């Protein structure tokens, strides 16, 4: 881009409207999702509360972090689902493997996909018009993605998810880093910019006076060999009124989440003010002045402040009632004199239940209706087909929502790879990333029920293998070591989908039948370190050795 064009952009800030919208939306979303800026963003009403109560309510307000952790928890499956592929055009297997290894450690030893999950997906929630920007290590051919907040962007022109240029505001720390401390930061005289387009990455300063003179810091240009502006706008959801403006992935539940935070803050302050029972007791004489209000030399009683009344009861205090009084007042009910007024439990319950209902509504709006009812009872395998059909029907909106997020993530990963891969291997013309879609949303019991049903109906072995693997992945979701062991045992145990009784009817070789019959004995007697460390083929040989000298009884148990 010509210097005249850059100068005009820096002087006129032509897309200020987009940037200001993005900054405003970012601030709102930071509040809605993470509770930031709550002193200024959390609403208050002078009609319902005074300033002191409003201040206290805001101070004690909880953020919506837990709400969104709950609502979006399923989306982690997008980044962990089985299947998927990465295709590098015009590269052989070895060259593709080198690039795969590069992207597997691109982010502090973690993969590019991990970076998208932990960084970009978070920005997708709170900073839809921020960008993913590709940076380069200064002294080596290492490229990596970074997240740039809309707050640090001065100007860009959105063209879908890309932009032909981007101008960043530079603070003192960044200017010092880029110029090695040579250029002094004079914010009273200049504004400082980093301007990146399809050809170059340059630094500029612009006078803050009326002249707005733009001066290039020519000796501090940054390396640029991308051939494009290496910036990708994070969100792919256009605003209805202007397609170049982007929305958050949670835009459909923003208002509900904001109302939820407000209502929960009201609930919190209600509990703070009204959580303790109120003591009701008769006015008693002060223990020090005996009701006179004064002590020696007519000095005001320091305990009751001159009122002559007991200020409050202590835990150790007791009330002594003369027997004569009880005799004269036979029907005296002491509970009518000393009692507690309990808090308004009904109102609390209503508020709590309302918050629960709001939380469920937010989840339903984001994911679609999910009114699953798993069959329970004495026979958990009854009504299998009906339950499975209802479950799948209710899960379809969730699968659709996961697919939408997967489309965004694989597009972003593809875009990042298509910027970086050709710089590492000039023969790579295109990278296409496809995420797996094998999500496990059913419960462990539902998966096992479906597996048993399929096995009973004689489903093919490959289908049973897949269903049993999905069951194990659900059962050991948080225990990868046990999951790996279970999957290995599927390869070790012969005829894993058949019982011993069924195997006896198959006319199997005696060794294979023995391996089936004595599998549980072998498993229980094999050390854990062997089970976890040995490959499945070695474990199968171990099982074969274990049964080598076993004699098969004619009355083999048929229980499996």
Coordinates of N, CA and C in Angstrom, one line a residue, residues 60 63 80 86 237 275 289 326 400 504:
X60 N -21.2 -7.3 45.8 CA -21.3 -8.7 46.1 C -21.9 -9.6 45.0
X63 N -20.3 -13.2 39.1 CA -20.2 -13.1 37.7 C -21.0 -14.3 37.1
X80 N -12.4 -32.6 20.7 CA -11.9 -33.9 21.1 C -12.6 -35.0 20.4
X86 N -6.5 -33.6 8.4 CA -5.8 -32.4 7.9 C -5.2 -32.8 6.6
X237 N -20.2 -14.6 12.5 CA -21.7 -14.3 12.6 C -21.9 -12.9 12.3
X275 N -31.1 -12.7 55.9 CA -30.8 -14.2 56.1 C -31.0 -14.6 57.6
X289 N -27.0 0.5 85.0 CA -27.6 1.7 85.7 C -29.0 1.3 86.3
X326 N -45.5 -16.4 87.8 CA -46.0 -17.6 87.1 C -47.3 -18.0 87.8
X400 N -26.6 -30.2 16.0 CA -26.6 -29.1 15.1 C -25.7 -28.0 15.6
X504 N -18.9 -71.8 23.1 CA -18.9 -73.2 23.2 C -19.6 -73.9 22.0

